[in-house]
Coordinates of C-alpha atoms in Angstrom, one line a residue:
M1 CA -62.3 89.6 -17.2
K2 CA -59.1 91.3 -18.1
N3 CA -57.9 88.2 -19.9
I4 CA -61.1 87.9 -21.9
G5 CA -60.9 91.6 -22.9
A6 CA -57.3 91.2 -24.0
G7 CA -58.1 88.1 -26.1
C8 CA -61.1 89.5 -27.9
P9 CA -59.3 92.0 -30.2
A10 CA -56.9 89.2 -31.3
V11 CA -59.9 86.9 -32.1
L12 CA -61.6 89.7 -34.0
I13 CA -58.4 90.4 -36.0
L14 CA -58.1 86.7 -36.8
G15 CA -61.7 86.5 -37.9
V16 CA -61.2 89.4 -40.3
L17 CA -57.9 87.8 -41.6
F18 CA -59.8 84.6 -42.2
L19 CA -62.7 86.1 -44.1
S20 CA -60.4 88.3 -46.2
C21 CA -58.1 85.5 -47.0
L22 CA -60.9 83.2 -48.1
S23 CA -62.5 85.8 -50.3
H24 CA -59.6 87.7 -51.7
V25 CA -59.0 85.5 -54.8
R26 CA -62.6 85.5 -55.9
S27 CA -63.1 89.2 -55.2
D28 CA -59.9 90.2 -57.0
A29 CA -61.0 88.2 -60.1
S30 CA -64.6 89.5 -60.2
D31 CA -63.4 93.1 -60.1
H32 CA -61.3 92.7 -63.3
R33 CA -63.1 94.0 -66.4
Y34 CA -60.9 95.0 -69.3
K35 CA -60.9 97.1 -72.4
E36 CA -59.0 96.2 -75.5
G37 CA -55.3 96.7 -74.9
D38 CA -55.6 96.8 -71.1
P39 CA -52.8 95.0 -69.3
V40 CA -54.0 91.8 -67.6
P41 CA -52.0 90.6 -64.6
L42 CA -49.8 87.5 -65.4
Y43 CA -47.8 86.1 -62.6
A44 CA -45.2 83.3 -62.7
N45 CA -45.5 81.1 -59.6
K46 CA -43.2 78.2 -59.4
V47 CA -41.4 75.3 -61.1
G48 CA -40.5 71.9 -59.9
P49 CA -40.4 68.1 -60.7
F50 CA -43.9 67.0 -61.8
H51 CA -43.8 63.9 -59.6
N52 CA -42.6 65.7 -56.4
P53 CA -45.4 68.2 -55.5
S54 CA -43.7 69.5 -52.4
E55 CA -40.4 70.2 -54.1
T56 CA -41.1 73.5 -55.9
Y57 CA -38.8 76.4 -56.6
R58 CA -39.2 80.0 -57.6
Y59 CA -39.9 80.5 -61.3
F60 CA -36.7 82.5 -61.9
D61 CA -34.5 80.0 -60.0
L62 CA -34.2 78.5 -63.5
P63 CA -32.3 80.9 -65.9
F64 CA -35.4 82.0 -67.9
C65 CA -35.6 85.5 -69.4
S66 CA -36.4 87.8 -66.4
P67 CA -37.9 91.3 -66.6
D68 CA -35.8 94.3 -65.6
H69 CA -37.8 94.7 -62.4
V70 CA -39.2 91.5 -61.0
K71 CA -42.3 92.6 -59.0
E72 CA -43.5 90.2 -56.2
K73 CA -47.2 89.9 -55.6
K74 CA -48.4 90.4 -52.0
E75 CA -49.6 87.0 -50.7
A76 CA -52.0 85.9 -48.0
L77 CA -51.0 83.6 -45.2
G78 CA -52.5 80.5 -46.9
E79 CA -50.7 81.2 -50.2
V80 CA -47.4 81.3 -48.5
L81 CA -48.1 78.1 -46.5
N82 CA -49.1 76.5 -49.9
G83 CA -45.6 77.4 -51.3
D84 CA -46.9 80.0 -53.8
R85 CA -44.4 82.7 -54.6
L86 CA -46.0 84.9 -57.4
V87 CA -43.8 87.3 -59.3
S88 CA -44.4 89.3 -62.5
A89 CA -43.9 87.1 -65.6
P90 CA -41.8 88.0 -68.6
Y91 CA -44.8 87.8 -71.0
K92 CA -47.2 90.7 -71.8
L93 CA -50.7 89.4 -72.5
N94 CA -52.8 92.6 -72.9
F95 CA -56.6 92.1 -73.3
R96 CA -57.6 91.0 -76.9
E97 CA -54.1 91.9 -78.2
E98 CA -52.8 89.1 -80.4
K99 CA -49.1 88.4 -80.8
D100 CA -47.3 86.1 -83.2
S101 CA -43.8 84.8 -82.3
S102 CA -43.0 87.9 -80.2
V103 CA -39.5 87.7 -78.9
V104 CA -39.1 87.8 -75.1
C105 CA -35.3 87.8 -75.1
K106 CA -32.3 86.4 -76.9
K107 CA -29.9 84.7 -74.5
K108 CA -26.7 82.8 -74.7
L109 CA -27.0 80.0 -72.2
S110 CA -23.7 79.3 -70.4
K111 CA -22.5 75.7 -69.9
D112 CA -23.7 75.7 -66.3
E113 CA -27.1 77.0 -67.3
V114 CA -27.4 74.3 -70.0
V115 CA -26.6 71.6 -67.3
F116 CA -29.1 73.2 -65.0
F117 CA -31.8 73.2 -67.6
R118 CA -31.0 69.6 -68.6
K119 CA -31.3 68.3 -65.1
A120 CA -34.7 70.1 -64.8
V121 CA -35.9 68.6 -68.1
E122 CA -34.7 65.2 -67.0
K123 CA -36.8 65.4 -63.8
D124 CA -39.9 66.5 -65.8
Y125 CA -40.0 70.1 -64.5
Y126 CA -43.2 71.9 -65.0
F127 CA -44.1 75.6 -64.6
Q128 CA -47.2 77.2 -63.1
M129 CA -48.5 80.7 -63.8
Y130 CA -51.7 82.7 -63.0
Y131 CA -53.4 84.9 -65.6
D132 CA -56.2 86.9 -64.1
D133 CA -56.2 84.3 -61.3
L134 CA -56.6 81.4 -63.8
P135 CA -54.0 78.7 -63.5
I136 CA -51.6 77.9 -66.4
W137 CA -49.1 75.1 -66.5
G138 CA -46.8 73.3 -68.9
F139 CA -43.6 71.4 -69.1
I140 CA -40.3 73.3 -69.7
G141 CA -38.9 70.7 -72.1
R142 CA -38.9 67.1 -73.2
V143 CA -36.6 64.1 -73.3
D144 CA -36.4 62.2 -76.6
K145 CA -36.1 58.5 -75.8
E146 CA -37.5 57.1 -79.0
G147 CA -35.4 54.2 -80.3
K148 CA -32.8 54.6 -77.7
A149 CA -32.2 51.8 -75.1
D150 CA -29.2 53.4 -73.4
P151 CA -30.0 56.5 -71.2
S152 CA -26.7 58.0 -72.3
E153 CA -28.2 58.3 -75.9
Y154 CA -31.2 60.3 -74.8
K155 CA -31.7 63.8 -76.2
Y156 CA -32.8 66.7 -74.0
Y157 CA -34.7 69.7 -75.4
L158 CA -35.9 73.0 -73.9
Y159 CA -39.0 74.5 -75.3
K160 CA -38.4 78.1 -76.4
H161 CA -41.7 79.0 -77.9
I162 CA -45.0 79.1 -75.9
Q163 CA -48.4 79.8 -77.3
F164 CA -51.2 81.2 -75.1
D165 CA -54.8 80.5 -76.2
V166 CA -57.2 82.8 -74.3
L167 CA -61.0 82.8 -74.4
Y168 CA -62.9 85.9 -73.4
N169 CA -66.6 86.9 -73.0
K170 CA -67.1 90.6 -73.6
D171 CA -64.8 92.3 -71.1
R172 CA -63.8 89.3 -69.0
V173 CA -61.2 86.6 -69.4
I174 CA -62.8 83.2 -69.2
E175 CA -60.2 80.6 -70.0
I176 CA -56.5 80.3 -70.8
S177 CA -54.4 77.3 -72.0
T178 CA -50.8 76.9 -73.2
R179 CA -49.1 74.9 -75.9
M180 CA -45.4 74.4 -76.4
D181 CA -44.2 74.5 -80.0
P182 CA -42.7 71.0 -80.5
H183 CA -40.5 72.3 -83.4
S184 CA -39.0 75.3 -81.6
L185 CA -36.4 73.6 -79.3
V186 CA -33.0 74.2 -77.8
D187 CA -30.8 71.2 -77.7
L188 CA -29.4 70.7 -74.2
T189 CA -27.8 67.3 -74.7
E190 CA -24.1 68.5 -74.7
D191 CA -22.3 70.6 -72.1
K192 CA -21.7 73.6 -74.2
E193 CA -22.9 77.2 -74.7
V194 CA -26.1 77.5 -76.6
D195 CA -27.9 80.5 -78.2
A196 CA -31.6 80.6 -77.3
E197 CA -34.3 82.9 -78.6
F198 CA -37.4 82.7 -76.3
M199 CA -40.7 83.6 -78.0
Y200 CA -44.4 83.6 -77.3
T201 CA -47.6 83.8 -79.3
V202 CA -51.0 85.0 -78.0
K203 CA -54.4 84.0 -79.7
W204 CA -57.7 85.4 -78.5
K205 CA -61.1 83.8 -79.2
E206 CA -64.6 84.8 -78.0
T207 CA -66.8 82.3 -76.0
D208 CA -70.3 82.3 -74.6
T209 CA -69.3 80.8 -71.2
P210 CA -70.3 83.2 -68.5
F211 CA -67.7 84.5 -66.1
E212 CA -69.4 82.8 -63.1
K213 CA -68.7 79.4 -64.6
R214 CA -65.1 79.9 -65.7
M215 CA -63.9 77.7 -62.8
D216 CA -66.3 74.8 -63.7
K217 CA -63.7 73.4 -66.1
Y218 CA -61.4 72.5 -63.2
S219 CA -64.2 71.2 -60.9
M220 CA -65.6 68.9 -63.7
S221 CA -62.3 67.0 -64.0
S222 CA -63.1 65.2 -60.7
S223 CA -66.7 64.7 -61.6
L224 CA -66.2 62.7 -64.9
P225 CA -68.6 59.8 -65.2
H226 CA -66.0 57.1 -64.7
H227 CA -64.6 58.9 -61.6
L228 CA -68.1 59.3 -60.2
E229 CA -68.8 55.6 -60.7
I230 CA -65.8 54.7 -58.6
H231 CA -66.8 57.2 -55.9
W232 CA -70.3 55.8 -55.7
F233 CA -68.9 52.3 -55.7
S234 CA -66.9 53.4 -52.7
I235 CA -70.0 54.8 -51.0
I236 CA -72.1 51.7 -51.7
N237 CA -69.2 49.5 -50.4
S238 CA -69.0 51.6 -47.3
C239 CA -72.8 51.6 -46.8
V240 CA -72.9 47.8 -47.1
T241 CA -70.1 47.6 -44.5
V242 CA -72.0 49.8 -42.2
L243 CA -75.3 48.0 -42.6
L244 CA -73.7 44.6 -42.1
L245 CA -71.8 45.8 -39.1
T246 CA -74.8 47.6 -37.6
G247 CA -77.1 44.6 -38.2
F248 CA -74.6 42.2 -36.7
L249 CA -73.9 44.3 -33.7
A250 CA -77.6 45.1 -33.1
T251 CA -78.6 41.5 -33.4
I252 CA -75.8 40.1 -31.3
L253 CA -75.5 42.8 -28.7
M254 CA -79.3 43.2 -28.2
R255 CA -79.8 39.5 -27.9
V256 CA -76.9 39.0 -25.5
L257 CA -77.7 42.1 -23.5
K258 CA -81.3 41.1 -23.3
N259 CA -80.3 37.7 -21.8
D260 CA -77.8 39.5 -19.5
F261 CA -80.5 41.9 -18.3
I262 CA -82.9 39.0 -17.6
K263 CA -80.2 37.0 -15.8
Y264 CA -79.0 40.0 -13.8
G265 CA -82.5 41.3 -13.2
Q266 CA -83.6 38.3 -11.1
D267 CA -84.6 38.9 -7.5
E268 CA -82.0 39.2 -4.8
E269 CA -82.6 35.7 -3.4
A270 CA -82.0 34.0 -6.7
A271 CA -79.0 36.2 -7.3
D272 CA -77.5 35.2 -4.0
D273 CA -77.7 31.6 -4.9
Q274 CA -75.4 31.9 -7.9
E275 CA -72.1 33.6 -8.4
E276 CA -72.0 36.7 -10.5
T277 CA -70.2 36.4 -13.8
G278 CA -69.5 38.5 -16.9
W279 CA -69.7 42.3 -17.1
K280 CA -71.9 42.7 -14.0
Y281 CA -69.3 41.0 -11.9
I282 CA -66.9 44.0 -12.4
H283 CA -69.5 46.7 -11.8
G284 CA -67.5 47.9 -8.9
D285 CA -64.4 48.5 -11.1
V286 CA -65.7 49.5 -14.5
F287 CA -65.9 53.2 -13.6
R288 CA -62.5 53.2 -11.8
F289 CA -60.7 56.2 -13.4
P290 CA -58.0 55.3 -16.0
K291 CA -54.3 55.4 -15.4
Y292 CA -52.4 58.5 -16.7
K293 CA -55.6 60.5 -16.4
S294 CA -53.9 63.8 -17.3
L295 CA -52.7 62.4 -20.6
F296 CA -56.0 60.7 -21.2
S297 CA -57.9 64.0 -20.6
A298 CA -55.5 65.9 -22.9
A299 CA -56.0 63.3 -25.7
L300 CA -59.8 63.7 -25.4
G301 CA -59.5 67.5 -25.5
S302 CA -57.2 67.5 -28.5
G303 CA -59.4 64.9 -30.3
T304 CA -62.5 66.9 -29.7
Q305 CA -60.8 70.0 -31.0
L306 CA -59.7 68.2 -34.2
F307 CA -63.2 66.7 -34.7
T308 CA -64.6 70.3 -34.4
L309 CA -62.0 71.5 -36.9
T310 CA -62.9 68.8 -39.4
V311 CA -66.6 69.5 -39.2
F312 CA -66.0 73.3 -39.8
I313 CA -63.7 72.5 -42.7
F314 CA -66.4 70.3 -44.2
M315 CA -69.0 73.1 -43.8
L316 CA -66.8 75.5 -45.6
A317 CA -66.1 73.0 -48.4
L318 CA -69.8 72.2 -48.8
V319 CA -70.7 75.9 -49.3
G320 CA -68.0 76.2 -52.0
V321 CA -65.2 78.1 -50.3
F322 CA -62.5 75.7 -51.5
Y323 CA -63.2 76.0 -55.2
P324 CA -60.3 74.9 -57.4
Y325 CA -57.2 77.1 -57.3
N326 CA -58.5 79.4 -54.5
R327 CA -54.9 79.7 -53.5
G328 CA -54.2 78.9 -49.9
A329 CA -57.8 79.0 -48.7
L330 CA -57.6 75.6 -47.1
F331 CA -54.4 76.4 -45.2
T332 CA -55.8 79.7 -44.0
A333 CA -58.9 77.9 -42.8
L334 CA -57.0 75.2 -41.0
V335 CA -54.7 77.7 -39.2
V336 CA -57.5 80.1 -38.2
I337 CA -60.1 77.5 -37.2
Y338 CA -57.6 75.5 -35.2
A339 CA -56.7 78.6 -33.3
L340 CA -60.3 79.6 -32.6
T341 CA -61.3 76.1 -31.5
S342 CA -58.5 75.7 -29.0
G343 CA -60.9 76.8 -26.2
I344 CA -62.8 73.6 -26.9
A345 CA -59.7 71.5 -26.2
G346 CA -59.0 73.3 -23.0
Y347 CA -62.6 73.0 -21.8
V348 CA -63.0 69.3 -22.6
A349 CA -59.6 68.3 -21.2
T350 CA -59.9 70.2 -17.9
S351 CA -63.5 69.2 -17.5
F352 CA -62.6 65.5 -17.8
Y353 CA -59.5 65.9 -15.7
C354 CA -61.4 67.5 -12.8
Q355 CA -64.1 64.8 -13.1
F356 CA -61.3 62.2 -12.8
E357 CA -60.4 64.0 -9.5
G358 CA -57.2 65.4 -10.9
T359 CA -55.6 68.3 -8.9
N360 CA -52.9 69.8 -11.2
W361 CA -55.2 71.2 -13.9
V362 CA -52.6 73.8 -15.1
R363 CA -50.1 71.0 -16.0
N364 CA -53.0 69.2 -17.7
L365 CA -53.7 72.3 -19.7
L366 CA -50.1 72.6 -20.8
L367 CA -50.1 69.0 -21.9
T368 CA -53.3 69.6 -23.9
G369 CA -51.8 72.5 -25.7
C370 CA -48.6 70.5 -26.6
L371 CA -50.1 67.1 -27.3
F372 CA -50.8 67.8 -31.0
C373 CA -49.0 71.1 -31.6
G374 CA -45.7 69.7 -30.1
P375 CA -45.1 66.9 -32.6
L376 CA -46.4 69.1 -35.4
F377 CA -43.9 71.9 -34.4
V378 CA -41.0 69.5 -34.2
T379 CA -41.9 68.0 -37.6
F380 CA -42.3 71.5 -39.1
C381 CA -38.9 72.6 -37.8
F382 CA -37.2 69.6 -39.4
L383 CA -39.0 69.9 -42.7
N384 CA -38.6 73.6 -42.9
T385 CA -34.9 73.2 -42.4
V386 CA -34.8 70.6 -45.2
A387 CA -36.8 73.0 -47.5
I388 CA -34.3 75.9 -46.7
A389 CA -31.4 73.6 -47.5
Y390 CA -33.1 72.8 -50.9
S391 CA -34.0 76.6 -51.4
A392 CA -37.5 75.4 -52.1
T393 CA -40.7 77.5 -51.8
A394 CA -42.0 75.2 -49.1
A395 CA -39.5 77.0 -46.8
L396 CA -41.6 79.5 -44.9
P397 CA -40.2 83.1 -44.7
F398 CA -39.3 84.5 -41.3
G399 CA -42.3 86.9 -41.4
T400 CA -44.8 84.1 -41.9
I401 CA -43.3 82.1 -39.0
V402 CA -43.7 85.2 -36.8
V403 CA -47.3 85.5 -37.8
I404 CA -48.0 81.9 -36.9
V405 CA -46.2 82.3 -33.6
L406 CA -48.3 85.4 -32.9
I407 CA -51.5 83.6 -33.7
W408 CA -50.5 80.8 -31.4
T409 CA -49.4 83.3 -28.6
L410 CA -52.3 85.8 -28.9
V411 CA -55.2 83.6 -29.9
T412 CA -54.6 79.9 -29.4
S413 CA -53.0 80.0 -25.9
P414 CA -55.4 82.5 -24.4
L415 CA -58.5 80.6 -25.7
L416 CA -57.0 77.4 -24.4
V417 CA -56.6 78.9 -20.9
L418 CA -60.1 80.4 -21.0
G419 CA -61.5 77.0 -22.0
G420 CA -59.5 75.4 -19.2
I421 CA -60.8 77.8 -16.6
A422 CA -64.4 77.3 -17.8
G423 CA -63.9 73.5 -17.6
K424 CA -62.5 73.7 -14.1
N425 CA -65.3 76.0 -12.9
S426 CA -68.0 73.8 -14.5
K427 CA -67.4 71.5 -11.4
A428 CA -69.3 68.6 -13.2
E429 CA -69.1 65.3 -11.4
F430 CA -68.5 62.1 -13.3
Q431 CA -71.8 60.3 -13.9
A432 CA -71.2 56.7 -12.8
P433 CA -74.3 54.5 -12.3
C434 CA -72.3 52.2 -10.1
R435 CA -70.3 52.8 -7.0
T436 CA -66.6 52.1 -7.4
T437 CA -65.0 49.7 -4.8
K438 CA -62.0 50.6 -2.8
Y439 CA -59.7 48.0 -4.2
P440 CA -59.6 46.8 -7.9
R441 CA -60.4 43.3 -8.8
E442 CA -57.7 41.2 -10.5
I443 CA -58.2 40.8 -14.2
P444 CA -58.2 37.1 -15.2
A445 CA -55.7 35.8 -17.7
L446 CA -56.9 36.4 -21.2
P447 CA -56.0 34.8 -24.6
W448 CA -53.5 36.7 -26.8
Y449 CA -56.2 37.9 -29.2
R450 CA -57.9 39.8 -26.4
S451 CA -54.8 42.0 -25.8
A452 CA -54.5 45.6 -27.0
I453 CA -52.6 45.2 -30.3
P454 CA -54.8 42.4 -31.8
Q455 CA -57.9 44.3 -30.7
M456 CA -56.6 47.6 -32.3
A457 CA -55.9 45.7 -35.5
M458 CA -59.5 44.4 -35.6
A459 CA -60.9 47.8 -34.7
G460 CA -58.9 49.7 -37.3
F461 CA -59.4 47.4 -40.2
L462 CA -63.2 47.8 -40.7
P463 CA -63.3 51.7 -40.6
F464 CA -60.2 51.7 -42.9
S465 CA -61.9 49.3 -45.4
A466 CA -64.8 51.8 -45.5
I467 CA -62.6 54.7 -46.7
Y468 CA -59.7 53.2 -48.5
I469 CA -61.1 53.8 -52.0
E470 CA -61.7 57.4 -51.3
L471 CA -58.2 57.7 -49.8
Y472 CA -56.6 57.3 -53.2
Y473 CA -58.3 60.3 -54.6
I474 CA -57.5 62.4 -51.6
F475 CA -53.8 61.4 -51.8
A476 CA -53.7 62.0 -55.5
S477 CA -55.1 65.5 -54.8
V478 CA -52.9 66.4 -51.8
W479 CA -49.7 64.7 -53.1
G480 CA -50.3 65.1 -56.8
H481 CA -52.0 67.3 -59.4
R482 CA -55.5 65.8 -59.4
I483 CA -58.3 68.2 -58.5
Y484 CA -60.7 67.0 -55.8
T485 CA -64.1 68.8 -55.5
I486 CA -66.7 66.2 -54.6
Y487 CA -66.9 67.2 -51.0
S488 CA -70.4 65.9 -50.6
I489 CA -69.3 62.3 -51.2
L490 CA -66.3 62.9 -49.0
F491 CA -68.6 64.1 -46.2
I492 CA -70.7 61.0 -46.5
V493 CA -67.6 58.8 -46.3
F494 CA -66.6 60.8 -43.2
I495 CA -70.0 60.1 -41.5
I496 CA -69.7 56.4 -42.4
L497 CA -66.2 56.4 -40.9
L498 CA -67.5 57.8 -37.6
I499 CA -70.4 55.3 -37.4
V500 CA -68.2 52.3 -38.1
T501 CA -65.6 53.5 -35.6
A502 CA -68.2 54.0 -32.9
F503 CA -69.9 50.6 -33.5
I504 CA -66.8 48.5 -33.7
T505 CA -65.3 50.2 -30.6
V506 CA -68.6 49.6 -28.6
A507 CA -68.6 45.9 -29.7
L508 CA -65.0 45.4 -28.6
T509 CA -65.7 47.2 -25.3
Y510 CA -68.6 44.9 -24.6
F511 CA -66.5 41.7 -25.3
Q512 CA -63.7 43.2 -23.1
L513 CA -66.1 43.8 -20.2
A514 CA -67.7 40.3 -20.7
A515 CA -64.3 38.8 -20.2
E516 CA -64.2 40.7 -16.8
D517 CA -61.5 43.1 -18.0
H518 CA -62.4 46.5 -16.5
E519 CA -59.6 48.5 -18.0
W520 CA -61.6 49.7 -21.0
W521 CA -60.9 53.4 -21.0
W522 CA -57.6 53.5 -22.8
R523 CA -58.5 50.4 -24.8
S524 CA -61.6 52.1 -26.3
F525 CA -59.5 55.2 -27.2
L526 CA -56.7 53.1 -28.8
C527 CA -59.2 50.9 -30.7
G528 CA -61.0 53.9 -32.0
G529 CA -57.9 55.7 -33.1
S530 CA -56.2 52.7 -34.7
T531 CA -57.6 53.6 -38.1
G532 CA -55.0 56.4 -38.1
I533 CA -52.3 53.7 -38.0
F534 CA -53.9 51.9 -40.9
I535 CA -53.9 55.2 -42.9
Y536 CA -50.2 55.6 -42.2
A537 CA -49.6 52.1 -43.4
Y538 CA -51.5 53.0 -46.6
C539 CA -49.0 55.9 -47.0
L540 CA -46.2 53.3 -47.4
Y541 CA -48.2 51.5 -50.0
Y542 CA -49.2 54.7 -51.9
Y543 CA -45.6 56.0 -51.9
N544 CA -44.1 52.8 -53.3
A545 CA -46.9 51.5 -55.6
R546 CA -49.1 54.5 -56.7
S547 CA -46.8 57.4 -56.9
D548 CA -43.5 58.4 -58.6
M549 CA -42.2 60.6 -55.7
S550 CA -38.5 60.5 -55.1
G551 CA -35.7 62.4 -53.4
F552 CA -35.0 63.1 -49.7
M553 CA -37.0 66.3 -49.5
Q554 CA -40.2 64.9 -51.1
T555 CA -39.9 61.7 -49.1
S556 CA -39.4 63.5 -45.8
F557 CA -42.3 65.9 -46.5
F558 CA -44.7 63.1 -47.4
F559 CA -44.0 60.8 -44.5
G560 CA -43.4 63.7 -42.0
Y561 CA -46.7 65.6 -42.6
M562 CA -48.7 62.4 -43.2
A563 CA -47.4 61.2 -39.7
C564 CA -48.9 64.4 -38.2
I565 CA -52.2 64.0 -40.2
C566 CA -52.5 60.3 -39.1
Y567 CA -51.7 61.3 -35.5
G568 CA -54.5 63.8 -35.7
F569 CA -56.9 61.1 -37.0
F570 CA -55.7 58.9 -34.2
L571 CA -56.7 61.5 -31.6
M572 CA -60.0 62.4 -33.3
L573 CA -61.2 58.9 -33.9
G574 CA -59.9 57.7 -30.5
T575 CA -62.1 60.4 -29.0
V576 CA -65.1 59.2 -31.0
G577 CA -64.5 55.6 -30.0
F578 CA -64.2 56.5 -26.3
R579 CA -67.3 58.6 -26.2
A580 CA -69.4 55.9 -27.9
S581 CA -68.1 53.3 -25.5
L582 CA -68.7 55.6 -22.5
L583 CA -72.4 56.1 -23.6
F584 CA -72.7 52.3 -24.0
V585 CA -71.1 51.4 -20.7
R586 CA -73.2 53.9 -18.8
H587 CA -76.4 52.6 -20.5
I588 CA -75.8 48.9 -19.7
Y589 CA -74.8 49.5 -16.1
R590 CA -77.7 51.9 -15.6
S591 CA -80.1 49.2 -16.8
I592 CA -79.2 46.7 -14.0
K593 CA -79.3 46.9 -10.2
C594 CA -75.8 47.4 -8.9
E595 CA -75.2 46.7 -5.3

C-alpha cells in the first residue's frame, strides 16, 4: 500500500500537467481581447530548410535584427519536444495600428553574414512566427535562376521588407498573413559587405469571421474536395479489401472447418479405424507454451500498451484536442498517456508469463519496461547528440530531459511494477481446451513458402495495401508542412487495419495447424506485426521518391524515429494478430473431442 500511496501524487501531478498542456494554447488565445493600440504578442519561433522539417534553428541564429532584450517565452513540455523555441520578435504589431515601411534596423552585413544568409537562401530557409497564437511563415529570400543554366550564375537575394496583413473582428485578431516585397531585396551573390535596411508594413482589415472559427482556415486545407476524394477512394479501396478478405476467409474456413468438425466428430469406433490427420492430430501440442516465453510475454504487454495508447490518442483527436497549430499537444499526450498506461503493459506481460508457468516474473517485468523504451532511448540519445552537433532546436534542453526521466522514474516505473504485481496475483490459469502431451511431436518437413519469412510477407502485404494511400498524407504531415485534420477517416482506416491483420493472421494460423505445425505462437505474432516492416520499407520509397529531404541530420532523424514508430506498430499489430489467433485456436479445439 505504501507503493500505491507514493505513486498517486506523481500520477495526479502528471494528469494536471497533461490537461494544462493540452488546453494552454487555446485558453491563452481566448483570453486575449485588445483595444486599439494595445500590444499583441508576436513571437519568432524558428528557421530552417523548407524540405528538412526536423532541421530547424532558433530565429536569431541567422543574423537578423534582434531587439535589445530578447525575451524567451515559457514553453510546455510538448512544445519543447516539438522543437519550438519562441522568443520576442523584432516587429511591433499593436492592435489596429497600421505602419508603412517602418524601419526595424539598419545593418551592415559582414562578409561572413552574407555567406551565412546566402547558404540559407540556397537551402530555401523559411521562418515561422506566432502572432496571438496564429502561425505566420514565409521565405527569407529567393534564388534567381531564370535564364541561367550554370548554378555559378545564379543570383541570391534576401528579402528586407515584410508586409503583415491582419484581419480583426471587433476586439479579436482573426487572421494574419505575410507577403515579402519582391522589389526590396539585398543582393547576396558576392562575398562582400552589404548595407541592409530591414523594414515592415502592417495593414489591418475588418472581417465578419467569428473568433471561434479562426482556426478553420488551417483545418480546411486538408479537407479540400480533391483531397477528400482521394481519402474516400482510400477508404473504399480498404473496405473492398476487407469485404473480399472476410468473404474469402469466412467461406473457405467455415466450409473447411465444417468438414473437419464432421470428420473429427465421428464416434470413437470410426475414429479408431482411421489415423488422425490435420490440425486435430496435433491437439496434444498446439497449446504447448512458446519458446522464449519471457520475451513473448513482454512483447504482448508492450503491444497491448501501445494499442491502448493509440486508442486514447484517437479519442483525443476525435474530440478536437489536436487542432492545427496547438503547439506540442500531440507530444504531450504521447508522453503522458504512455506513462499512465505502463501499468497495462506490466499486468498483461506478467499475467501471460505466470500463465506460461514462468518463475522469474521480476526479470520479465524489467524486460517489458525496456522492450520498447530501450530502443527508443538509444535512438533518442544518438539523434539528440546529432541535433546538439548541428545546434538545432530538435536538441532537447537538459531540463526537459530531466523532466522526462522523472516522469519515467516516478510514474512509468511504479505503474509498471504495480501492474506486474496485479498480474502475478491474478493467478489466472491458461485456458487450454486440450491437454498437452509430455513430449512434442516432430513437425513434418514443409515447403519453403510455409516458413516464417514468406508467411510474414503474405501477412503484411494485405494490411499494408489497405492503408498505403493514407500513409502518404500522414508522412506529408509528420515529415512535411501539410496539415492533417481528418482524424475520422484515419480512425476508420485504423479499424480496417486491425480487422485485416486479425483475419489474415487467423487464416495463416489455420493453414499452419492444418500442415501439422504446432509452433504457431511466435508465427502469429510475427505475421501480425509484419505490417510494421512494410511501413518501414515505404519509408525508403517516400524518402527517395516523394520527398526532397537531404543532409545527415534530417536523414538520421527520419529513419531513426520511423524505425521506432514501425517497431511500435510491429509490437501492437503482432499483439492483435496473436490475440485473434488465440481466440480462433481455442474455439476450434473446444469444438471437437480431444482425447
